[in-house]
Every structure is written in structure tokens, then in C-alpha cells.
Tab-separated table of C-alpha atoms in Angstrom:
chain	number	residue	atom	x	y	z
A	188	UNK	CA	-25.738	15.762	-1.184
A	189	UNK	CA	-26.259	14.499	-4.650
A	190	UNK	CA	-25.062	11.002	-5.611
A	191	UNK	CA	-22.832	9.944	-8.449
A	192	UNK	CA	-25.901	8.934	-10.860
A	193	UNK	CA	-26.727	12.986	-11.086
A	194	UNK	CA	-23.031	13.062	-12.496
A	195	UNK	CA	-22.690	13.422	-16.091
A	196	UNK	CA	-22.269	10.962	-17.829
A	197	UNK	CA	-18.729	8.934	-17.853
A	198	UNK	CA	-18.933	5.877	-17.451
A	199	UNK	CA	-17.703	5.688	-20.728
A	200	UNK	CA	-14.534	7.555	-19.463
A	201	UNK	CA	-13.301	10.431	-22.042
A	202	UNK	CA	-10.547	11.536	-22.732
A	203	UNK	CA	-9.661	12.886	-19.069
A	204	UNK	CA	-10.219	10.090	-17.825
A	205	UNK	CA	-13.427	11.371	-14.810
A	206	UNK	CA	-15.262	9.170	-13.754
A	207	UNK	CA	-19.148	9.551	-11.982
A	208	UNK	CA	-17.540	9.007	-8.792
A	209	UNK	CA	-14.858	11.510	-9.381
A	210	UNK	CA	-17.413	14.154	-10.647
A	211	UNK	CA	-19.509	13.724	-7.329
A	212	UNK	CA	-16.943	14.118	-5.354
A	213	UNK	CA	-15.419	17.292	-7.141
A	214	UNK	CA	-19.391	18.589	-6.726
A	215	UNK	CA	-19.102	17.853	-2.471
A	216	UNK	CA	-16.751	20.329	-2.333
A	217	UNK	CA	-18.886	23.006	-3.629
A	218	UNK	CA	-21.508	25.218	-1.168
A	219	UNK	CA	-24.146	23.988	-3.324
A	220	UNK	CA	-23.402	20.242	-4.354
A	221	UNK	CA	-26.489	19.661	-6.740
A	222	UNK	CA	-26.376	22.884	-8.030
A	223	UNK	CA	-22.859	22.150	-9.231
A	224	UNK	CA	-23.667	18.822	-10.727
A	225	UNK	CA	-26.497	20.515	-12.675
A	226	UNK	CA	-24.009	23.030	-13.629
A	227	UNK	CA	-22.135	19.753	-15.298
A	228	UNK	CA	-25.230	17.776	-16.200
A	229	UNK	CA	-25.863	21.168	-18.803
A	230	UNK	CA	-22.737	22.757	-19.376
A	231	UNK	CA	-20.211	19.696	-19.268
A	232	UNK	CA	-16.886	21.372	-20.658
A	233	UNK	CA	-17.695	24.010	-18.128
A	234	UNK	CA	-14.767	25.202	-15.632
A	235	UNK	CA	-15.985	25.540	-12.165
A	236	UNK	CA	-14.661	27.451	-8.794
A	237	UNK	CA	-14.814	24.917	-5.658
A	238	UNK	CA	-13.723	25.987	-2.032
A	239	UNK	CA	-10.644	24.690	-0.788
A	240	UNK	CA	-10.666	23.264	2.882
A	241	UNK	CA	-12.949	20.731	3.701
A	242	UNK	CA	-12.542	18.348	1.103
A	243	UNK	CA	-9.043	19.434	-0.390
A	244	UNK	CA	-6.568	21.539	-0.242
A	245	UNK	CA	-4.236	22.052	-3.364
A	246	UNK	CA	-0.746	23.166	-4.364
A	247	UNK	CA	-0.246	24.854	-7.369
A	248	UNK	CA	3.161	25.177	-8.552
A	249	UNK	CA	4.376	26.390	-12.372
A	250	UNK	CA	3.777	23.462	-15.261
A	251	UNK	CA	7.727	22.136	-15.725
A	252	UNK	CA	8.395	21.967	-11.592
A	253	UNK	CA	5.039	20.370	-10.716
A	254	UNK	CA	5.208	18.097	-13.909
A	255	UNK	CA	8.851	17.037	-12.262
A	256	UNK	CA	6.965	16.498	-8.574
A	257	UNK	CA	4.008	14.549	-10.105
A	258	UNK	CA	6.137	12.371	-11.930
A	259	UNK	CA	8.662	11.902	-8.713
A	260	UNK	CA	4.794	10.984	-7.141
A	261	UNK	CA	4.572	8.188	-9.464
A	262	UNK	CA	8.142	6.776	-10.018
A	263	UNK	CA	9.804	6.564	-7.143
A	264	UNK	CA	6.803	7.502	-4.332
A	265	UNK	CA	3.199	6.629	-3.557
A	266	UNK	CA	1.491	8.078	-6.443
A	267	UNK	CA	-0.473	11.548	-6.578
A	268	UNK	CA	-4.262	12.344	-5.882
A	269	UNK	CA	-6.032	14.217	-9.250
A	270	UNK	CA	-3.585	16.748	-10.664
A	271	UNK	CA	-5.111	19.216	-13.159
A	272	UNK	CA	-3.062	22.033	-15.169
A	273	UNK	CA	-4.203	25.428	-15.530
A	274	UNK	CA	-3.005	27.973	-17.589
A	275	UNK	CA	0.411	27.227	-16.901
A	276	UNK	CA	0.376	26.162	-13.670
A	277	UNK	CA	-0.077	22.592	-12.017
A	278	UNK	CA	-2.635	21.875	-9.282
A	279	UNK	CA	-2.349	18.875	-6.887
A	280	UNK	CA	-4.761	18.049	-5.613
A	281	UNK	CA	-3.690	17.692	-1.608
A	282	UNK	CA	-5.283	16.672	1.850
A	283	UNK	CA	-6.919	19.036	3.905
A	284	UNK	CA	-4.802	21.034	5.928
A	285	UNK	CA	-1.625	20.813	3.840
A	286	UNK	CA	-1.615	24.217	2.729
A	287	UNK	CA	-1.620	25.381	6.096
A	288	UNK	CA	1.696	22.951	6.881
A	289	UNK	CA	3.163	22.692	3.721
A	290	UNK	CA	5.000	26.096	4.100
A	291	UNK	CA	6.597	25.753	6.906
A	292	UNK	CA	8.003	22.251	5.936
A	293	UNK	CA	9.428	24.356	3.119
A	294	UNK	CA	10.929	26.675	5.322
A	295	UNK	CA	12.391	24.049	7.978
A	296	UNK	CA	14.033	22.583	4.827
A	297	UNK	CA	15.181	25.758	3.757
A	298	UNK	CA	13.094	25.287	0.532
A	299	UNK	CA	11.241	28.748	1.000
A	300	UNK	CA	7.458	28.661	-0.493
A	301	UNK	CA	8.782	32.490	-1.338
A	302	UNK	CA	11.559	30.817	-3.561
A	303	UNK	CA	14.546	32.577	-2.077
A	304	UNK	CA	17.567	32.517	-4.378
A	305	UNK	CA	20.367	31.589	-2.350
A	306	UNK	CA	21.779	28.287	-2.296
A	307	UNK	CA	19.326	25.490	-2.904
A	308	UNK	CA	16.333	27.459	-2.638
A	309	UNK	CA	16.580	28.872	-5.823
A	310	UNK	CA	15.754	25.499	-7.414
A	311	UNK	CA	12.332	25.180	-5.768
A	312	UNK	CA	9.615	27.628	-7.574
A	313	UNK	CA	7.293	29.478	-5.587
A	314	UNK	CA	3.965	26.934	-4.328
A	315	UNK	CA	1.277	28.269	-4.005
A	316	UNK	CA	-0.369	26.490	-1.069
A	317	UNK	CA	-4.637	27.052	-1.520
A	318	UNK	CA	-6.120	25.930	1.788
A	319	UNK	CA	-9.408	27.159	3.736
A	320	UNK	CA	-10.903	30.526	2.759
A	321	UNK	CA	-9.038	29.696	-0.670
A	322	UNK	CA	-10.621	28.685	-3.895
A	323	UNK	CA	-9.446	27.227	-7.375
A	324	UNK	CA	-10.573	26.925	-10.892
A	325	UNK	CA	-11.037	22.815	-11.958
A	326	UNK	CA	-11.514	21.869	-15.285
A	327	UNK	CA	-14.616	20.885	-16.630
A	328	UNK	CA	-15.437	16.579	-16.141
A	329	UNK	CA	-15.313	16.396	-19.535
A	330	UNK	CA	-12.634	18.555	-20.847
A	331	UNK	CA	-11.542	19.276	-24.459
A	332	UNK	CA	-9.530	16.139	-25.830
A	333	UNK	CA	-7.017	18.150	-27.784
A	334	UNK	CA	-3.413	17.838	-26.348
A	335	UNK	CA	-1.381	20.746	-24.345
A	336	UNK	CA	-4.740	22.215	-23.778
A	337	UNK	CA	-3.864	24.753	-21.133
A	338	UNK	CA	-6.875	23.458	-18.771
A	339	UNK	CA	-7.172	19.599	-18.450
A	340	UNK	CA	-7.262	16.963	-15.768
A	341	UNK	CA	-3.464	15.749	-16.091
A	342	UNK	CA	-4.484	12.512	-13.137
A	343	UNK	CA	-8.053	12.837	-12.899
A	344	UNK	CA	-10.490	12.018	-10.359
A	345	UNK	CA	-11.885	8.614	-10.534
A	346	UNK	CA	-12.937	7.978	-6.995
A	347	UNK	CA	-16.228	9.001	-4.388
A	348	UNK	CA	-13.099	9.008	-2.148
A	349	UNK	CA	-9.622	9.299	-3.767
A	350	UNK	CA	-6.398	9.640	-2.118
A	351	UNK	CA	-4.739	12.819	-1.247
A	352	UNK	CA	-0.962	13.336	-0.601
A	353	UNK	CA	-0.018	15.325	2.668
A	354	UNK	CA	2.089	17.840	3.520
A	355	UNK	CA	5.335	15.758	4.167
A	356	UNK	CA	4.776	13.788	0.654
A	357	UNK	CA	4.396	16.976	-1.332
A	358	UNK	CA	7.447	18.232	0.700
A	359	UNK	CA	9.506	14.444	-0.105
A	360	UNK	CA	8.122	15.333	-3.834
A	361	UNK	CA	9.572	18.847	-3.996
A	362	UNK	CA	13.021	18.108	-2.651
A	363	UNK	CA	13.292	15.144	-5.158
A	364	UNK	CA	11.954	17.833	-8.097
A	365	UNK	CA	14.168	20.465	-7.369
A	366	UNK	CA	16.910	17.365	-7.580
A	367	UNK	CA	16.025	17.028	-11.211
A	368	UNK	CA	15.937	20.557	-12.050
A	369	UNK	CA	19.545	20.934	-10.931
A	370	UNK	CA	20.538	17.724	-12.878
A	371	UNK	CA	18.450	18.880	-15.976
A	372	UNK	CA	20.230	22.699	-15.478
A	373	UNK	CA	23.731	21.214	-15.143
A	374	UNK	CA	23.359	19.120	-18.449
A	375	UNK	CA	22.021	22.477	-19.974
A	376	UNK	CA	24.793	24.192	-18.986
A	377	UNK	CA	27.806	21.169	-19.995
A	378	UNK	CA	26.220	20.189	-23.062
A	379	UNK	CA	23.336	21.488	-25.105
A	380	UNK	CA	22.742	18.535	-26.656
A	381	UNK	CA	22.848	16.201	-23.630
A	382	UNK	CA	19.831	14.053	-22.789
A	383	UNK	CA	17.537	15.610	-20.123
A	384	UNK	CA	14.866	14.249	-18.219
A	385	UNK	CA	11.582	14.040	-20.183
A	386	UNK	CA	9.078	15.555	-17.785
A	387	UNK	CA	6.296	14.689	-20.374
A	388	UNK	CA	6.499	10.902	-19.301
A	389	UNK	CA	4.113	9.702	-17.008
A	390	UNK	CA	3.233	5.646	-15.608
């Protein structure tokens, strides 16, 4: 496997905030770890497919709900592994195996991956839960700087080995989201004009 000085270089950090470390480990993931970093080392704004499984899993859930999780991550909980958005969608990045538990953690809760509309359920989106035999599109280690860019590293890896939530913090994170999104629906609904949580803030 390829160290972190093949990496492109970012030690000057852009806008994304990647780092050498976090670009090699991004490139483990892949079959062909140097080829990957190659990939980078030519084409750095290139978008790449990695394997989900042995280094990650990740749970993708739409932009507003996972925006509201992330931030629950940071505020109130332990803080989130990299989170990237893509094309309207949010990726967290999760540890192995949690797509495979995830689910029915959902279900137990009654917080049905499948979004079921009755009662509470119908706050909580569908989650996609990509685990082994699964694969996702990253963004590039050095993405483009312009803002709302529909593919960008929201919390971006900056570690050879950086933290990853598990099943039962990405479930804590959901039930706290799908909290918010009543609160923020409520104050839609009693007063257009009412303050509403700003899911654009981050620590």
C-alpha cells in the first residue's frame, strides 16, 4: 500500500480541508491503492468510486436531514467521521459493519430505513445504508472551492486513521434529527415567519 507522501499535495490544506493522511487513507479503500493515488496525483479534482466494507461503510441520507444529524454529531454528541455531499444527498462516512446494523436499529426504534409514514416514522427520511458489496462516489481531495457545490467534502478526511461513528451513534443522531425536523415543521406550520433551526451552521 502506498504511503501518504504519494498523496497529492495538501499539506497546504485547500479549501476542503484533505489532508495527505486523509487522501491515503481514502486510496486504502480502493482494490488498487496506488493506482488510485496516481489517479489523484494527475487528475486531482477527480471523483472516484471506492468499495464500501473493509475500511468504511457509509450512510447516505438526503442534504437537509443528514445536515440536521451531522450537526446533532457535533453539538450535542461525539462529533462525525468525514461527511461529503453528493448531488443532494449527504454521506457519512461510518464504521464497518454499520450498514449491515444500522437498519434494524431503525426498525427496533420504529424509525423504518423504508421511511414509513405513520406516526414518527414519517419524520426520518429514507438512509441509505452502503456496506460490503456496496460502493460510493467521493469527491475529489481537492475539490472545487466554490460554495453549495453539489460534490464537496462537508468534514473532510484529515487522518491515516480517522474516527468513524457506529451504528448506535448514527441511530442516537437520527432520532435527535428527526426531533428538529418536527420542531422546524411545527414552527412552519404556526408561523411562517418564526425562527427555525439553521442547518447551515456547523462548529
Amino acid at each position: 500500500m502506498s504511503s501518504a507522501r504519494n498523496a497529492p499535495d495538501t499539506g497546504r490544506r485547500d479549501a476542503c480541508g484533505v489532508t495527505a493522511d486523509g487522501v491515503a487513507w481514502l486510496a486504502s479503500a480502493a482494490p488498487f491503492p496506488r493506482s488510485t493515488l496516481a489517479l489523484w496525483e494527475e487528475r486531482p479534482h477527480a471523483p472516484v468510486v471506492l468499495p464500501c466494507g473493509p475500511v468504511f461503510d457509509v450512510v447516505s441520507a438526503p442534504a437537509v436531514f443528514g445536515r440536521l444529524m451531522l450537526d446533532r454529531l457535533w453539538d450535542e454528541g461525539p462529533g462525525s467521521g468525514p461527511v461529503a455531499a453528493f448531488r443532494g444527498r449527504m454521506l457519512l462516512f461510518a464504521a464497518p459493519g454499520t450498514a449491515r446494523r444500522l437498519p434494524s436499529l431503525l426498525e427496533w426504534e420504529e424509525w423504518s430505513a423504508d421511511g414509513r409514514r405513520d406516526g414518527r416514522a414519517g419524520t426520518v427520511p429514507p438512509l441509505l445504508c452502503h456496506g460490503k458489496g456496496d460502493a460510493v462516489t467521493v469527491p475529489a481531495p481537492l475539490t472545487p472551492e466554490a460554495s453549495g457545490a453539489t460534490t464537496r467534502w462537508v468534514t473532510a478526511p484529515d487522518a491515516r486513521h480517522p474516527w468513524l461513528p457506529g451504528p448506535e451513534i448514527l441511530l442516537w443522531a437520527a432520532v435527535r434529527a428527526a426531533r428538529a425536523a418536527v420542531r422546524i415543521s411545527i414552527s412552519h406550520a404556526s408561523d411562517p415567519d418564526a425562527k427555525v433551526y439553521d442547518v447551515s451552521r456547523r462548529r
